[in-house]
Amino acid sequence: MLNRRTLIAAGAALVGATLATAAIAQDWKAKYPELVLGVIPAENGSGVLDRYGPFVEYLSKEIGVKVTLRVAQDYAAVIEGQRAGNIHIAYYGPASFARARLTGVATDVFAMDVNNDGTKGYYSVFYVKASSPYKTLQDLKGKNLGLVDPNSTSGNNMPRFELDKMKIEPEKFFDKVVFTGSHENAVLALSQGTVDVAANAWTADDDSYLYRMITKGMLKNADGSPAKVSDYRIIHKSTMIVNGPYAYLNSLPDDLKAKIRDAFMSAATKDKAAFDKLSDGKNKPWAATENKDYDQTIELIRFVDSLRKKSS
């Protein structure tokens, strides 16, 4: 039977547990008064800042500490930022996350992009100008190839894997192989004639860096008229690549990790505008993911590394 003394004891225990939980929260807030979200430079800096600004504000509110966005200079900078503990949460491409894990970065994935149709992958494609005579990659012998970044999945690793299946060694087959630094820069290099073919990411006809650049008026034809998607042509598409993940340092306190996960998983309902801005409304809410979901990408990286060793 419950009596007054029992109720008082139960109440005191509840208050004690609540205060202990609050104290733990205050402990990690004291140690992590600011969190850094690092993202790979898939598009130009101002575009990333505009895309992520509202979401970073949302994260700060939900987690309860300031979240600062850091747009990395290149993919390797995200990897090294997490290795040094300076980037607490990172948005990776699949290959850059695989590289981080292969090189001993203590980071764990927790959320994966989901496409509008529910799929969880995208493709590496090779673009040429529609007005060009090139129909296949074999037609481009002696021409210039534009890649994205050494740690880009769709902009370097998967393209090399696809080329190897065709017995093409890029540095011997093409006159020049150029790393442009971002997906947008690779498209710009093709548009401006710096390269004759460019590797890039593609999810759907209306979901690609090319499509975004066209809708933002970033691409022009030689006569100055606005470019259209139809001014470019895909001559090769890879097998599907698993979508990129968000990962946090595994040294973060468990309750902080839970806060971060909850903020991401509820973003699509709690701040739909901020969530939609990240993908121009193309994505569904994030799906939970684990490191093992990127084991195949790690094998891809190992394979591409072996190709480099053979050609060196």
PDB file of C-alpha atoms in Angstrom:
ATOM      1  CA  MET A   1       0.000   0.000   0.000  1.00  0.00           C
ATOM      2  CA  LEU A   2       1.235   3.473  -0.878  1.00  0.00           C
ATOM      3  CA  ASN A   3       1.551   5.801   2.064  1.00  0.00           C
ATOM      4  CA  ARG A   4       2.729   9.352   2.468  1.00  0.00           C
ATOM      5  CA  ARG A   5       6.289   8.307   3.271  1.00  0.00           C
ATOM      6  CA  THR A   6       6.490   6.049   0.200  1.00  0.00           C
ATOM      7  CA  LEU A   7       5.158   8.793  -2.087  1.00  0.00           C
ATOM      8  CA  ILE A   8       7.629  11.311  -0.684  1.00  0.00           C
ATOM      9  CA  ALA A   9      10.516   8.865  -1.233  1.00  0.00           C
ATOM     10  CA  ALA A  10       9.361   8.125  -4.787  1.00  0.00           C
ATOM     11  CA  GLY A  11       9.046  11.808  -5.514  1.00  0.00           C
ATOM     12  CA  ALA A  12      12.509  12.508  -4.143  1.00  0.00           C
ATOM     13  CA  ALA A  13      13.964   9.736  -6.310  1.00  0.00           C
ATOM     14  CA  LEU A  14      12.249  11.153  -9.388  1.00  0.00           C
ATOM     15  CA  VAL A  15      13.540  14.642  -8.691  1.00  0.00           C
ATOM     16  CA  GLY A  16      17.019  13.236  -8.075  1.00  0.00           C
ATOM     17  CA  ALA A  17      16.973  11.358 -11.396  1.00  0.00           C
ATOM     18  CA  THR A  18      15.767  14.460 -13.233  1.00  0.00           C
ATOM     19  CA  LEU A  19      18.487  16.590 -11.671  1.00  0.00           C
ATOM     20  CA  ALA A  20      21.115  13.959 -12.503  1.00  0.00           C
ATOM     21  CA  THR A  21      19.977  13.888 -16.141  1.00  0.00           C
ATOM     22  CA  ALA A  22      20.088  17.684 -16.293  1.00  0.00           C
ATOM     23  CA  ALA A  23      23.563  17.658 -14.751  1.00  0.00           C
ATOM     24  CA  ILE A  24      24.818  15.216 -17.397  1.00  0.00           C
ATOM     25  CA  ALA A  25      23.384  17.478 -20.109  1.00  0.00           C
ATOM     26  CA  GLN A  26      25.092  20.471 -18.564  1.00  0.00           C
ATOM     27  CA  ASP A  27      28.347  18.490 -18.479  1.00  0.00           C
ATOM     28  CA  TRP A  28      28.404  17.947 -22.253  1.00  0.00           C
ATOM     29  CA  LYS A  29      27.199  21.493 -22.916  1.00  0.00           C
ATOM     30  CA  ALA A  30      30.128  22.775 -20.884  1.00  0.00           C
ATOM     31  CA  LYS A  31      32.525  20.610 -22.903  1.00  0.00           C
ATOM     32  CA  TYR A  32      30.809  21.277 -26.249  1.00  0.00           C
ATOM     33  CA  PRO A  33      29.441  24.846 -26.132  1.00  0.00           C
ATOM     34  CA  GLU A  34      29.705  24.881 -29.920  1.00  0.00           C
ATOM     35  CA  LEU A  35      29.438  22.106 -32.510  1.00  0.00           C
ATOM     36  CA  VAL A  36      30.893  22.309 -36.001  1.00  0.00           C
ATOM     37  CA  LEU A  37      29.055  20.830 -38.981  1.00  0.00           C
ATOM     38  CA  GLY A  38      31.494  20.274 -41.838  1.00  0.00           C
ATOM     39  CA  VAL A  39      30.309  19.668 -45.401  1.00  0.00           C
ATOM     40  CA  ILE A  40      32.109  18.676 -48.588  1.00  0.00           C
ATOM     41  CA  PRO A  41      32.338  21.410 -51.271  1.00  0.00           C
ATOM     42  CA  ALA A  42      29.927  19.833 -53.771  1.00  0.00           C
ATOM     43  CA  GLU A  43      28.919  23.289 -55.053  1.00  0.00           C
ATOM     44  CA  ASN A  44      30.348  26.803 -54.744  1.00  0.00           C
ATOM     45  CA  GLY A  45      30.766  28.252 -51.249  1.00  0.00           C
ATOM     46  CA  SER A  46      27.926  30.769 -51.354  1.00  0.00           C
ATOM     47  CA  GLY A  47      25.553  28.091 -52.619  1.00  0.00           C
ATOM     48  CA  VAL A  48      26.381  25.790 -49.704  1.00  0.00           C
ATOM     49  CA  LEU A  49      25.995  28.616 -47.160  1.00  0.00           C
ATOM     50  CA  ASP A  50      22.605  29.550 -48.580  1.00  0.00           C
ATOM     51  CA  ARG A  51      21.471  25.919 -48.651  1.00  0.00           C
ATOM     52  CA  TYR A  52      22.571  25.053 -45.116  1.00  0.00           C
ATOM     53  CA  GLY A  53      21.937  28.341 -43.302  1.00  0.00           C
ATOM     54  CA  PRO A  54      18.351  27.655 -42.122  1.00  0.00           C
ATOM     55  CA  PHE A  55      19.178  24.054 -41.203  1.00  0.00           C
ATOM     56  CA  VAL A  56      22.136  25.114 -39.046  1.00  0.00           C
ATOM     57  CA  GLU A  57      19.829  27.535 -37.195  1.00  0.00           C
ATOM     58  CA  TYR A  58      17.366  24.690 -36.667  1.00  0.00           C
ATOM     59  CA  LEU A  59      20.102  22.387 -35.328  1.00  0.00           C
ATOM     60  CA  SER A  60      21.305  25.038 -32.879  1.00  0.00           C
ATOM     61  CA  LYS A  61      17.791  25.383 -31.491  1.00  0.00           C
ATOM     62  CA  GLU A  62      17.115  21.650 -31.272  1.00  0.00           C
ATOM     63  CA  ILE A  63      20.447  20.571 -29.805  1.00  0.00           C
ATOM     64  CA  GLY A  64      20.694  23.513 -27.439  1.00  0.00           C
ATOM     65  CA  VAL A  65      24.194  24.723 -28.333  1.00  0.00           C
ATOM     66  CA  LYS A  66      25.519  26.846 -31.193  1.00  0.00           C
ATOM     67  CA  VAL A  67      26.130  24.916 -34.415  1.00  0.00           C
ATOM     68  CA  THR A  68      28.580  26.460 -36.871  1.00  0.00           C
ATOM     69  CA  LEU A  69      28.793  25.505 -40.531  1.00  0.00           C
ATOM     70  CA  ARG A  70      32.205  24.891 -42.060  1.00  0.00           C
ATOM     71  CA  VAL A  71      32.379  24.503 -45.831  1.00  0.00           C
ATOM     72  CA  ALA A  72      35.567  22.545 -46.449  1.00  0.00           C
ATOM     73  CA  GLN A  73      38.097  23.561 -49.086  1.00  0.00           C
ATOM     74  CA  ASP A  74      38.124  20.009 -50.399  1.00  0.00           C
ATOM     75  CA  TYR A  75      36.880  16.559 -49.455  1.00  0.00           C
ATOM     76  CA  ALA A  76      40.101  15.708 -47.607  1.00  0.00           C
ATOM     77  CA  ALA A  77      39.595  18.714 -45.316  1.00  0.00           C
ATOM     78  CA  VAL A  78      36.401  17.150 -43.923  1.00  0.00           C
ATOM     79  CA  ILE A  79      38.250  13.904 -43.259  1.00  0.00           C
ATOM     80  CA  GLU A  80      41.150  15.666 -41.550  1.00  0.00           C
ATOM     81  CA  GLY A  81      38.799  17.960 -39.616  1.00  0.00           C
ATOM     82  CA  GLN A  82      37.102  14.958 -38.072  1.00  0.00           C
ATOM     83  CA  ARG A  83      40.430  13.231 -37.466  1.00  0.00           C
ATOM     84  CA  ALA A  84      41.563  16.274 -35.478  1.00  0.00           C
ATOM     85  CA  GLY A  85      38.230  16.490 -33.639  1.00  0.00           C
ATOM     86  CA  ASN A  86      37.525  19.960 -35.073  1.00  0.00           C
ATOM     87  CA  ILE A  87      34.451  18.830 -37.045  1.00  0.00           C
ATOM     88  CA  HIS A  88      31.904  17.140 -34.801  1.00  0.00           C
ATOM     89  CA  ILE A  89      29.283  16.356 -37.455  1.00  0.00           C
ATOM     90  CA  ALA A  90      30.184  15.838 -41.110  1.00  0.00           C
ATOM     91  CA  TYR A  91      28.334  15.437 -44.377  1.00  0.00           C
ATOM     92  CA  TYR A  92      30.342  13.053 -46.517  1.00  0.00           C
ATOM     93  CA  GLY A  93      30.136  11.534 -49.928  1.00  0.00           C
ATOM     94  CA  PRO A  94      30.238   7.723 -49.711  1.00  0.00           C
ATOM     95  CA  ALA A  95      33.873   7.528 -50.861  1.00  0.00           C
ATOM     96  CA  SER A  96      35.122  10.266 -48.561  1.00  0.00           C
ATOM     97  CA  PHE A  97      33.439   8.550 -45.591  1.00  0.00           C
ATOM     98  CA  ALA A  98      35.000   5.249 -46.676  1.00  0.00           C
ATOM     99  CA  ARG A  99      38.399   6.971 -46.902  1.00  0.00           C
ATOM    100  CA  ALA A 100      37.914   8.405 -43.413  1.00  0.00           C
ATOM    101  CA  ARG A 101      37.201   4.952 -42.006  1.00  0.00           C
ATOM    102  CA  LEU A 102      40.067   3.330 -43.924  1.00  0.00           C
ATOM    103  CA  THR A 103      42.511   5.875 -42.528  1.00  0.00           C
ATOM    104  CA  GLY A 104      41.395   5.463 -38.931  1.00  0.00           C
ATOM    105  CA  VAL A 105      39.066   8.414 -38.363  1.00  0.00           C
ATOM    106  CA  ALA A 106      36.854   7.559 -35.383  1.00  0.00           C
ATOM    107  CA  THR A 107      33.532   8.586 -36.886  1.00  0.00           C
ATOM    108  CA  ASP A 108      30.159   6.832 -37.200  1.00  0.00           C
ATOM    109  CA  VAL A 109      27.343   7.415 -39.669  1.00  0.00           C
ATOM    110  CA  PHE A 110      23.834   7.977 -38.336  1.00  0.00           C
ATOM    111  CA  ALA A 111      21.720   9.385 -41.196  1.00  0.00           C
ATOM    112  CA  MET A 112      21.509   8.779 -44.932  1.00  0.00           C
ATOM    113  CA  ASP A 113      19.851  10.804 -47.695  1.00  0.00           C
ATOM    114  CA  VAL A 114      16.675   9.301 -49.175  1.00  0.00           C
ATOM    115  CA  ASN A 115      15.537  10.237 -52.682  1.00  0.00           C
ATOM    116  CA  ASN A 116      12.038  11.449 -53.448  1.00  0.00           C
ATOM    117  CA  ASP A 117      11.083   8.032 -54.846  1.00  0.00           C
ATOM    118  CA  GLY A 118      12.315   6.269 -51.714  1.00  0.00           C
ATOM    119  CA  THR A 119      15.561   4.955 -53.213  1.00  0.00           C
ATOM    120  CA  LYS A 120      18.841   5.512 -51.392  1.00  0.00           C
ATOM    121  CA  GLY A 121      21.335   5.846 -54.198  1.00  0.00           C
ATOM    122  CA  TYR A 122      22.545   7.882 -57.146  1.00  0.00           C
ATOM    123  CA  TYR A 123      24.815   7.470 -60.176  1.00  0.00           C
ATOM    124  CA  SER A 124      28.071   8.647 -61.616  1.00  0.00           C
ATOM    125  CA  VAL A 125      27.619   9.938 -65.160  1.00  0.00           C
ATOM    126  CA  PHE A 126      29.866  11.249 -67.904  1.00  0.00           C
ATOM    127  CA  TYR A 127      28.526  14.400 -69.559  1.00  0.00           C
ATOM    128  CA  VAL A 128      29.444  15.848 -72.942  1.00  0.00           C
ATOM    129  CA  LYS A 129      27.911  18.794 -74.754  1.00  0.00           C
ATOM    130  CA  ALA A 130      24.941  17.697 -76.845  1.00  0.00           C
ATOM    131  CA  SER A 131      26.444  19.481 -79.850  1.00  0.00           C
ATOM    132  CA  SER A 132      29.633  17.393 -79.658  1.00  0.00           C
ATOM    133  CA  PRO A 133      30.213  14.328 -81.880  1.00  0.00           C
ATOM    134  CA  TYR A 134      31.047  12.048 -78.938  1.00  0.00           C
ATOM    135  CA  LYS A 135      28.705   9.089 -78.462  1.00  0.00           C
ATOM    136  CA  THR A 136      30.809   6.834 -76.232  1.00  0.00           C
ATOM    137  CA  LEU A 137      33.783   7.244 -73.920  1.00  0.00           C
ATOM    138  CA  GLN A 138      35.946   5.458 -76.468  1.00  0.00           C
ATOM    139  CA  ASP A 139      35.312   8.410 -78.835  1.00  0.00           C
ATOM    140  CA  LEU A 140      37.164  10.724 -76.427  1.00  0.00           C
ATOM    141  CA  LYS A 141      40.678   9.324 -76.781  1.00  0.00           C
ATOM    142  CA  GLY A 142      43.184  12.179 -76.605  1.00  0.00           C
ATOM    143  CA  LYS A 143      40.596  14.635 -75.242  1.00  0.00           C
ATOM    144  CA  ASN A 144      40.349  16.235 -71.787  1.00  0.00           C
ATOM    145  CA  LEU A 145      38.497  14.664 -68.856  1.00  0.00           C
ATOM    146  CA  GLY A 146      37.144  16.698 -65.948  1.00  0.00           C
ATOM    147  CA  LEU A 147      36.918  14.965 -62.561  1.00  0.00           C
ATOM    148  CA  VAL A 148      35.742  16.447 -59.256  1.00  0.00           C
ATOM    149  CA  ASP A 149      38.004  15.561 -56.313  1.00  0.00           C
ATOM    150  CA  PRO A 150      40.216  12.543 -55.502  1.00  0.00           C
ATOM    151  CA  ASN A 151      37.816  11.594 -52.682  1.00  0.00           C
ATOM    152  CA  SER A 152      34.604  12.110 -54.658  1.00  0.00           C
ATOM    153  CA  THR A 153      32.627   8.926 -55.287  1.00  0.00           C
ATOM    154  CA  SER A 154      30.741   9.995 -58.421  1.00  0.00           C
ATOM    155  CA  GLY A 155      33.427  12.449 -59.522  1.00  0.00           C
ATOM    156  CA  ASN A 156      36.513  10.218 -59.371  1.00  0.00           C
ATOM    157  CA  ASN A 157      36.312   6.775 -57.777  1.00  0.00           C
ATOM    158  CA  MET A 158      33.303   5.358 -59.594  1.00  0.00           C
ATOM    159  CA  PRO A 159      34.361   6.942 -62.923  1.00  0.00           C
ATOM    160  CA  ARG A 160      37.752   5.210 -62.630  1.00  0.00           C
ATOM    161  CA  PHE A 161      36.026   1.934 -61.785  1.00  0.00           C
ATOM    162  CA  GLU A 162      33.765   2.291 -64.847  1.00  0.00           C
ATOM    163  CA  LEU A 163      36.685   3.235 -67.107  1.00  0.00           C
ATOM    164  CA  ASP A 164      38.673   0.227 -65.891  1.00  0.00           C
ATOM    165  CA  LYS A 165      35.827  -2.067 -66.995  1.00  0.00           C
ATOM    166  CA  MET A 166      36.372  -0.610 -70.494  1.00  0.00           C
ATOM    167  CA  LYS A 167      40.160  -1.179 -70.217  1.00  0.00           C
ATOM    168  CA  ILE A 168      40.718   2.598 -70.202  1.00  0.00           C
ATOM    169  CA  GLU A 169      43.556   4.026 -68.107  1.00  0.00           C
ATOM    170  CA  PRO A 170      42.552   7.703 -67.734  1.00  0.00           C
ATOM    171  CA  GLU A 171      46.031   9.253 -67.526  1.00  0.00           C
ATOM    172  CA  LYS A 172      47.114   7.377 -70.679  1.00  0.00           C
ATOM    173  CA  PHE A 173      43.861   7.496 -72.658  1.00  0.00           C
ATOM    174  CA  PHE A 174      42.995  11.193 -72.202  1.00  0.00           C
ATOM    175  CA  ASP A 175      45.270  14.102 -73.055  1.00  0.00           C
ATOM    176  CA  LYS A 176      44.573  15.711 -69.660  1.00  0.00           C
ATOM    177  CA  VAL A 177      42.774  14.584 -66.511  1.00  0.00           C
ATOM    178  CA  VAL A 178      41.761  17.618 -64.456  1.00  0.00           C
ATOM    179  CA  PHE A 179      40.477  17.749 -60.876  1.00  0.00           C
ATOM    180  CA  THR A 180      38.099  20.716 -60.801  1.00  0.00           C
ATOM    181  CA  GLY A 181      37.365  20.785 -57.049  1.00  0.00           C
ATOM    182  CA  SER A 182      33.564  20.496 -57.024  1.00  0.00           C
ATOM    183  CA  HIS A 183      30.681  19.036 -59.010  1.00  0.00           C
ATOM    184  CA  GLU A 184      29.666  22.504 -60.165  1.00  0.00           C
ATOM    185  CA  ASN A 185      33.201  23.319 -61.278  1.00  0.00           C
ATOM    186  CA  ALA A 186      33.327  20.129 -63.348  1.00  0.00           C
ATOM    187  CA  VAL A 187      30.139  21.154 -65.181  1.00  0.00           C
ATOM    188  CA  LEU A 188      31.509  24.689 -65.646  1.00  0.00           C
ATOM    189  CA  ALA A 189      34.733  23.289 -67.107  1.00  0.00           C
ATOM    190  CA  LEU A 190      32.678  21.333 -69.642  1.00  0.00           C
ATOM    191  CA  SER A 191      30.494  24.347 -70.396  1.00  0.00           C
ATOM    192  CA  GLN A 192      33.523  26.574 -70.992  1.00  0.00           C
ATOM    193  CA  GLY A 193      35.362  24.030 -73.122  1.00  0.00           C
ATOM    194  CA  THR A 194      38.202  23.436 -70.655  1.00  0.00           C
ATOM    195  CA  VAL A 195      37.323  19.734 -70.743  1.00  0.00           C
ATOM    196  CA  ASP A 196      35.506  17.666 -73.352  1.00  0.00           C
ATOM    197  CA  VAL A 197      33.834  15.266 -70.937  1.00  0.00           C
ATOM    198  CA  ALA A 198      33.018  15.640 -67.243  1.00  0.00           C
ATOM    199  CA  ALA A 199      32.161  13.134 -64.521  1.00  0.00           C
ATOM    200  CA  ASN A 200      29.360  14.107 -62.154  1.00  0.00           C
ATOM    201  CA  ALA A 201      26.560  12.975 -59.849  1.00  0.00           C
ATOM    202  CA  TRP A 202      23.071  12.274 -61.207  1.00  0.00           C
ATOM    203  CA  THR A 203      19.957  11.041 -59.383  1.00  0.00           C
ATOM    204  CA  ALA A 204      17.155  11.882 -61.833  1.00  0.00           C
ATOM    205  CA  ASP A 205      16.452  14.188 -64.785  1.00  0.00           C
ATOM    206  CA  ASP A 206      15.340  16.886 -62.356  1.00  0.00           C
ATOM    207  CA  ASP A 207      17.796  16.022 -59.574  1.00  0.00           C
ATOM    208  CA  SER A 208      21.433  16.649 -60.464  1.00  0.00           C
ATOM    209  CA  TYR A 209      24.051  19.386 -60.128  1.00  0.00           C
ATOM    210  CA  LEU A 210      23.572  20.148 -63.825  1.00  0.00           C
ATOM    211  CA  TYR A 211      19.825  20.618 -63.322  1.00  0.00           C
ATOM    212  CA  ARG A 212      20.379  22.874 -60.285  1.00  0.00           C
ATOM    213  CA  MET A 213      22.890  25.002 -62.173  1.00  0.00           C
ATOM    214  CA  ILE A 214      20.519  25.357 -65.120  1.00  0.00           C
ATOM    215  CA  THR A 215      17.618  26.410 -62.874  1.00  0.00           C
ATOM    216  CA  LYS A 216      19.874  28.963 -61.127  1.00  0.00           C
ATOM    217  CA  GLY A 217      20.997  30.404 -64.476  1.00  0.00           C
ATOM    218  CA  MET A 218      24.636  29.511 -63.860  1.00  0.00           C
ATOM    219  CA  LEU A 219      25.311  28.101 -67.338  1.00  0.00           C
ATOM    220  CA  LYS A 220      25.393  29.987 -70.621  1.00  0.00           C
ATOM    221  CA  ASN A 221      25.853  28.930 -74.220  1.00  0.00           C
ATOM    222  CA  ALA A 222      28.625  30.380 -76.375  1.00  0.00           C
ATOM    223  CA  ASP A 223      26.199  33.004 -77.738  1.00  0.00           C
ATOM    224  CA  GLY A 224      25.296  34.103 -74.184  1.00  0.00           C
ATOM    225  CA  SER A 225      21.852  32.493 -74.154  1.00  0.00           C
ATOM    226  CA  PRO A 226      20.786  30.516 -71.053  1.00  0.00           C
ATOM    227  CA  ALA A 227      21.763  26.871 -71.297  1.00  0.00           C
ATOM    228  CA  LYS A 228      19.205  24.068 -71.093  1.00  0.00           C
ATOM    229  CA  VAL A 229      19.583  20.545 -69.736  1.00  0.00           C
ATOM    230  CA  SER A 230      19.161  19.338 -73.319  1.00  0.00           C
ATOM    231  CA  ASP A 231      22.394  21.178 -74.237  1.00  0.00           C
ATOM    232  CA  TYR A 232      24.227  18.358 -72.415  1.00  0.00           C
ATOM    233  CA  ARG A 233      24.188  14.641 -72.999  1.00  0.00           C
ATOM    234  CA  ILE A 234      24.989  11.645 -70.762  1.00  0.00           C
ATOM    235  CA  ILE A 235      27.149   9.125 -72.601  1.00  0.00           C
ATOM    236  CA  HIS A 236      27.666   6.696 -69.728  1.00  0.00           C
ATOM    237  CA  LYS A 237      25.957   5.967 -66.396  1.00  0.00           C
ATOM    238  CA  SER A 238      27.384   3.800 -63.607  1.00  0.00           C
ATOM    239  CA  THR A 239      25.732   1.261 -61.384  1.00  0.00           C
ATOM    240  CA  MET A 240      23.950   2.760 -58.365  1.00  0.00           C
ATOM    241  CA  ILE A 241      26.025   4.296 -55.559  1.00  0.00           C
ATOM    242  CA  VAL A 242      24.707   4.387 -51.990  1.00  0.00           C
ATOM    243  CA  ASN A 243      23.721   7.915 -50.917  1.00  0.00           C
ATOM    244  CA  GLY A 244      26.061  10.022 -48.825  1.00  0.00           C
ATOM    245  CA  PRO A 245      25.858   9.958 -45.006  1.00  0.00           C
ATOM    246  CA  TYR A 246      26.060  12.301 -42.048  1.00  0.00           C
ATOM    247  CA  ALA A 247      28.536  11.112 -39.417  1.00  0.00           C
ATOM    248  CA  TYR A 248      29.484  12.233 -35.928  1.00  0.00           C
ATOM    249  CA  LEU A 249      32.621  11.652 -33.894  1.00  0.00           C
ATOM    250  CA  ASN A 250      32.211   8.479 -31.866  1.00  0.00           C
ATOM    251  CA  SER A 251      33.934  10.234 -28.946  1.00  0.00           C
ATOM    252  CA  LEU A 252      30.896  12.489 -28.411  1.00  0.00           C
ATOM    253  CA  PRO A 253      28.787  11.703 -25.303  1.00  0.00           C
ATOM    254  CA  ASP A 254      25.945   9.272 -25.988  1.00  0.00           C
ATOM    255  CA  ASP A 255      23.269  11.748 -24.913  1.00  0.00           C
ATOM    256  CA  LEU A 256      24.694  14.373 -27.276  1.00  0.00           C
ATOM    257  CA  LYS A 257      24.711  11.849 -30.123  1.00  0.00           C
ATOM    258  CA  ALA A 258      21.062  11.099 -29.339  1.00  0.00           C
ATOM    259  CA  LYS A 259      20.253  14.815 -29.451  1.00  0.00           C
ATOM    260  CA  ILE A 260      21.933  15.121 -32.853  1.00  0.00           C
ATOM    261  CA  ARG A 261      20.165  12.045 -34.245  1.00  0.00           C
ATOM    262  CA  ASP A 262      16.781  13.189 -32.977  1.00  0.00           C
ATOM    263  CA  ALA A 263      17.282  16.656 -34.468  1.00  0.00           C
ATOM    264  CA  PHE A 264      18.085  15.186 -37.890  1.00  0.00           C
ATOM    265  CA  MET A 265      15.316  12.607 -37.867  1.00  0.00           C
ATOM    266  CA  SER A 266      12.641  15.118 -36.888  1.00  0.00           C
ATOM    267  CA  ALA A 267      13.841  17.964 -39.142  1.00  0.00           C
ATOM    268  CA  ALA A 268      11.427  17.187 -41.982  1.00  0.00           C
ATOM    269  CA  THR A 269       8.451  17.753 -39.674  1.00  0.00           C
ATOM    270  CA  LYS A 270       9.806  20.295 -37.184  1.00  0.00           C
ATOM    271  CA  ASP A 271      11.333  22.622 -39.796  1.00  0.00           C
ATOM    272  CA  LYS A 272      10.223  21.447 -43.231  1.00  0.00           C
ATOM    273  CA  ALA A 273      11.386  24.634 -44.968  1.00  0.00           C
ATOM    274  CA  ALA A 274      14.945  24.251 -43.667  1.00  0.00           C
ATOM    275  CA  PHE A 275      14.966  20.530 -44.501  1.00  0.00           C
ATOM    276  CA  ASP A 276      13.596  21.026 -48.011  1.00  0.00           C
ATOM    277  CA  LYS A 277      16.153  23.738 -48.792  1.00  0.00           C
ATOM    278  CA  LEU A 278      18.971  21.216 -48.429  1.00  0.00           C
ATOM    279  CA  SER A 279      17.798  19.279 -51.488  1.00  0.00           C
ATOM    280  CA  ASP A 280      15.479  21.775 -53.203  1.00  0.00           C
ATOM    281  CA  GLY A 281      12.624  19.653 -51.901  1.00  0.00           C
ATOM    282  CA  LYS A 282      13.896  16.517 -53.692  1.00  0.00           C
ATOM    283  CA  ASN A 283      14.529  14.318 -50.647  1.00  0.00           C
ATOM    284  CA  LYS A 284      12.399  12.393 -48.198  1.00  0.00           C
ATOM    285  CA  PRO A 285      13.270  12.413 -44.450  1.00  0.00           C
ATOM    286  CA  TRP A 286      16.649  10.913 -43.588  1.00  0.00           C
ATOM    287  CA  ALA A 287      16.960   7.192 -42.919  1.00  0.00           C
ATOM    288  CA  ALA A 288      19.004   5.734 -40.079  1.00  0.00           C
ATOM    289  CA  THR A 289      22.206   4.077 -41.276  1.00  0.00           C
ATOM    290  CA  GLU A 290      25.251   2.215 -39.949  1.00  0.00           C
ATOM    291  CA  ASN A 291      28.934   2.031 -40.867  1.00  0.00           C
ATOM    292  CA  LYS A 292      28.464  -1.413 -42.409  1.00  0.00           C
ATOM    293  CA  ASP A 293      26.183   0.113 -45.061  1.00  0.00           C
ATOM    294  CA  TYR A 294      29.358   1.606 -46.585  1.00  0.00           C
ATOM    295  CA  ASP A 295      31.452  -1.590 -46.626  1.00  0.00           C
ATOM    296  CA  GLN A 296      30.988  -1.957 -50.402  1.00  0.00           C
ATOM    297  CA  THR A 297      32.208   1.617 -50.904  1.00  0.00           C
ATOM    298  CA  ILE A 298      35.308   0.793 -48.859  1.00  0.00           C
ATOM    299  CA  GLU A 299      35.953  -2.088 -51.275  1.00  0.00           C
ATOM    300  CA  LEU A 300      35.530   0.330 -54.200  1.00  0.00           C
ATOM    301  CA  ILE A 301      38.144   2.657 -52.668  1.00  0.00           C
ATOM    302  CA  ARG A 302      40.554  -0.225 -52.169  1.00  0.00           C
ATOM    303  CA  PHE A 303      40.068  -1.247 -55.800  1.00  0.00           C
ATOM    304  CA  VAL A 304      40.703   2.272 -57.111  1.00  0.00           C
ATOM    305  CA  ASP A 305      43.785   2.532 -54.881  1.00  0.00           C
ATOM    306  CA  SER A 306      45.089  -0.681 -56.432  1.00  0.00           C
ATOM    307  CA  LEU A 307      44.569   0.804 -59.914  1.00  0.00           C
ATOM    308  CA  ARG A 308      46.674   3.821 -58.956  1.00  0.00           C
ATOM    309  CA  LYS A 309      49.468   1.575 -57.689  1.00  0.00           C
ATOM    310  CA  LYS A 310      49.455  -0.405 -60.947  1.00  0.00           C
ATOM    311  CA  SER A 311      49.714   2.723 -63.087  1.00  0.00           C
ATOM    312  CA  SER A 312      52.395   4.436 -60.977  1.00  0.00           C
TER     313      SER A 312
END
